[in-house]
Amino acid sequence: MFLENLSQSMIALIKKEIRSFFASPIGYLVIAVFLIINGLFLWVFDGNFNIFDSGFADLAPFFELAPWVFIFLIPAITMRAFSDEKRMGTLELLLTKPISLQQIVLGKYFGALLLILLALIPTLVYIFSISDLGNPPGNWDSGSTIGSYIGLLFLGMAYTAIGIFTSTLTENQIVAFIIAVFLCFFMYYGFEGISGIIPALEVTNLGMQSHFNSVARGVLDTRDLVYFMSVTLFFLVLTFLKLKKS
Amino acid sequence: MGQHPKHIKILVFTIVLLLGLHFLSNSIFYRFDLTQDQRYTLSEAAKNTIAEADSPIYIDVFLQGDLPPRI
């Protein structure tokens, strides 16, 4: 009975988050920008990501591009999670409600994650295009595509946790956004860059890119999934501690 | 931070837990190769060949013709 009440208040918080995304232009903007950028780079603009130019009917360019788009979009979703509540002074109000701190953090987290899922769903249309473009038509690798989507989901989970954490650091949304973009970029590409400059360090495996590329090929490795869940858990615990301290 | 020893305790506990999880997941792991043609899994025949070889194997690949630009 007690547990039931707890999860109910968490679901209420998630619903409130989703409602606030779609009450302001943020929700629509994020989904539209994500789809426009992906659509243009994959199907219209010439370049590395163009699927027609690549000569293969597969979604590999999409899974190469999406992490970079997410680096900017996910912080934009999460930047107001706690910074807005702090600025408006509603955080104290939220803390007095019969809902535990863990549930507040998880409610905010899953609210943002749900919006990212909503942005990903329309990209399933690309699979139909790929399937039709194949020779013979209908000849696409379903297994590796499902694996890549799972990889993207895990990457989104880690980015969201980073974004939620940085929104607790400041009252200013812009500051939260910029710190989150930097942290996401560093976690995704930073270690790759460091080991490019100093190859002896071999820190590539600390970064998200090597783990994401491994999953995006279509190989689900438990080590990569554990890595993404560890990053997510670590930043959620940091969020919890930061809120508890204040 | 000094006046919050409990927070540091939680943080240290989390880090230790995650490091433990990391080493555990590195020793016990499983790969699910979801690609249709098992592109990233060594076949039995390949494993047998490697087991018999006692010097490094060099593989030369020659490609010719109208290839897609990503190769």
Short mmCIF file of N, CA and C in Angstrom, two decimals, chain B residues 16-67:
data_model
loop_
_atom_site.label_atom_id
_atom_site.label_comp_id
_atom_site.label_asym_id
_atom_site.label_seq_id
_atom_site.Cartn_x
_atom_site.Cartn_y
_atom_site.Cartn_z
N VAL B 16 32.94 2.78 -5.09
CA VAL B 16 33.47 1.43 -4.85
C VAL B 16 32.56 0.39 -5.50
N LEU B 17 31.25 0.59 -5.33
CA LEU B 17 30.27 -0.34 -5.91
C LEU B 17 30.42 -0.39 -7.43
N LEU B 18 30.54 0.80 -8.06
CA LEU B 18 30.63 0.84 -9.52
C LEU B 18 31.94 0.23 -10.01
N LEU B 19 33.04 0.49 -9.26
CA LEU B 19 34.31 -0.11 -9.65
C LEU B 19 34.23 -1.64 -9.54
N GLY B 20 33.62 -2.12 -8.45
CA GLY B 20 33.45 -3.55 -8.28
C GLY B 20 32.64 -4.15 -9.41
N LEU B 21 31.55 -3.44 -9.76
CA LEU B 21 30.68 -3.88 -10.85
C LEU B 21 31.46 -3.94 -12.16
N HIS B 22 32.34 -2.93 -12.33
CA HIS B 22 33.15 -2.86 -13.55
C HIS B 22 34.05 -4.09 -13.67
N PHE B 23 34.76 -4.41 -12.57
CA PHE B 23 35.68 -5.54 -12.64
C PHE B 23 34.91 -6.86 -12.78
N LEU B 24 33.76 -6.94 -12.10
CA LEU B 24 32.94 -8.15 -12.21
C LEU B 24 32.45 -8.31 -13.64
N SER B 25 31.99 -7.20 -14.25
CA SER B 25 31.42 -7.29 -15.60
C SER B 25 32.52 -7.58 -16.61
N ASN B 26 33.80 -7.23 -16.26
CA ASN B 26 34.89 -7.53 -17.18
C ASN B 26 35.30 -8.98 -17.12
N SER B 27 35.02 -9.65 -16.00
CA SER B 27 35.41 -11.06 -15.93
C SER B 27 34.25 -11.97 -16.35
N ILE B 28 33.02 -11.55 -16.07
CA ILE B 28 31.87 -12.34 -16.51
C ILE B 28 31.08 -11.50 -17.50
N PHE B 29 31.18 -11.83 -18.77
CA PHE B 29 30.41 -11.04 -19.73
C PHE B 29 29.91 -11.93 -20.86
N TYR B 30 28.96 -11.41 -21.60
CA TYR B 30 28.46 -12.15 -22.75
C TYR B 30 28.20 -11.18 -23.89
N ARG B 31 28.51 -11.60 -25.10
CA ARG B 31 28.25 -10.76 -26.27
C ARG B 31 27.09 -11.36 -27.05
N PHE B 32 26.10 -10.53 -27.35
CA PHE B 32 25.00 -10.96 -28.21
C PHE B 32 25.24 -10.34 -29.58
N ASP B 33 25.64 -11.13 -30.54
CA ASP B 33 25.85 -10.59 -31.89
C ASP B 33 24.50 -10.62 -32.61
N LEU B 34 23.87 -9.46 -32.74
CA LEU B 34 22.52 -9.41 -33.31
C LEU B 34 22.53 -9.34 -34.83
N THR B 35 23.70 -9.16 -35.45
CA THR B 35 23.72 -9.04 -36.91
C THR B 35 23.29 -10.36 -37.55
N GLN B 36 22.61 -10.24 -38.70
CA GLN B 36 22.01 -11.43 -39.32
C GLN B 36 23.07 -12.46 -39.72
N ASP B 37 24.19 -11.94 -40.23
CA ASP B 37 25.22 -12.87 -40.73
C ASP B 37 26.31 -13.12 -39.69
N GLN B 38 26.04 -12.80 -38.40
CA GLN B 38 27.03 -13.00 -37.33
C GLN B 38 28.37 -12.39 -37.73
N ARG B 39 28.32 -11.12 -38.16
CA ARG B 39 29.48 -10.48 -38.75
C ARG B 39 30.62 -10.31 -37.75
N TYR B 40 30.27 -10.15 -36.46
CA TYR B 40 31.30 -9.82 -35.48
C TYR B 40 31.61 -11.00 -34.56
N THR B 41 31.29 -12.22 -35.01
CA THR B 41 31.58 -13.41 -34.23
C THR B 41 32.47 -14.33 -35.05
N LEU B 42 33.52 -14.86 -34.41
CA LEU B 42 34.39 -15.80 -35.12
C LEU B 42 33.66 -17.14 -35.29
N SER B 43 33.75 -17.69 -36.49
CA SER B 43 33.10 -18.98 -36.73
C SER B 43 33.99 -20.09 -36.15
N GLU B 44 33.39 -21.27 -36.00
CA GLU B 44 34.15 -22.41 -35.47
C GLU B 44 35.37 -22.71 -36.35
N ALA B 45 35.15 -22.62 -37.68
CA ALA B 45 36.24 -22.91 -38.61
C ALA B 45 37.40 -21.96 -38.39
N ALA B 46 37.07 -20.67 -38.18
CA ALA B 46 38.13 -19.68 -37.97
C ALA B 46 38.88 -19.97 -36.67
N LYS B 47 38.11 -20.35 -35.62
CA LYS B 47 38.76 -20.65 -34.34
C LYS B 47 39.70 -21.85 -34.47
N ASN B 48 39.26 -22.87 -35.24
CA ASN B 48 40.11 -24.05 -35.43
C ASN B 48 41.39 -23.68 -36.16
N THR B 49 41.26 -22.81 -37.18
CA THR B 49 42.44 -22.39 -37.94
C THR B 49 43.43 -21.68 -37.02
N ILE B 50 42.88 -20.79 -36.16
CA ILE B 50 43.76 -20.04 -35.26
C ILE B 50 44.44 -20.98 -34.27
N ALA B 51 43.70 -21.99 -33.80
CA ALA B 51 44.27 -22.92 -32.82
C ALA B 51 45.45 -23.68 -33.41
N GLU B 52 45.42 -23.94 -34.71
CA GLU B 52 46.51 -24.70 -35.33
C GLU B 52 47.72 -23.83 -35.64
N ALA B 53 47.48 -22.51 -35.85
CA ALA B 53 48.59 -21.64 -36.24
C ALA B 53 49.47 -21.35 -35.04
N ASP B 54 50.81 -21.33 -35.26
CA ASP B 54 51.68 -20.96 -34.15
C ASP B 54 52.53 -19.73 -34.48
N SER B 55 52.21 -19.06 -35.60
CA SER B 55 52.88 -17.80 -35.89
C SER B 55 51.80 -16.81 -36.31
N PRO B 56 52.08 -15.50 -36.23
CA PRO B 56 51.05 -14.52 -36.61
C PRO B 56 50.60 -14.73 -38.06
N ILE B 57 49.30 -14.54 -38.27
CA ILE B 57 48.75 -14.71 -39.62
C ILE B 57 48.54 -13.35 -40.25
N TYR B 58 49.07 -13.16 -41.43
CA TYR B 58 48.85 -11.90 -42.16
C TYR B 58 47.80 -12.12 -43.23
N ILE B 59 46.82 -11.22 -43.30
CA ILE B 59 45.75 -11.37 -44.29
C ILE B 59 45.83 -10.19 -45.25
N ASP B 60 45.99 -10.46 -46.52
CA ASP B 60 45.95 -9.41 -47.54
C ASP B 60 44.61 -9.45 -48.22
N VAL B 61 43.96 -8.30 -48.33
CA VAL B 61 42.67 -8.22 -49.01
C VAL B 61 42.83 -7.36 -50.25
N PHE B 62 42.48 -7.89 -51.41
CA PHE B 62 42.53 -7.11 -52.65
C PHE B 62 41.12 -6.87 -53.13
N LEU B 63 40.80 -5.61 -53.39
CA LEU B 63 39.47 -5.26 -53.86
C LEU B 63 39.59 -4.57 -55.21
N GLN B 64 38.64 -4.87 -56.08
CA GLN B 64 38.69 -4.26 -57.40
C GLN B 64 37.27 -3.99 -57.86
N GLY B 65 37.10 -2.98 -58.68
CA GLY B 65 35.81 -2.75 -59.30
C GLY B 65 35.09 -1.53 -58.75
N ASP B 66 33.79 -1.49 -58.97
CA ASP B 66 32.96 -0.34 -58.62
C ASP B 66 32.49 -0.51 -57.17
N LEU B 67 33.30 -0.02 -56.23
CA LEU B 67 32.99 -0.25 -54.83
C LEU B 67 32.28 0.95 -54.22
#
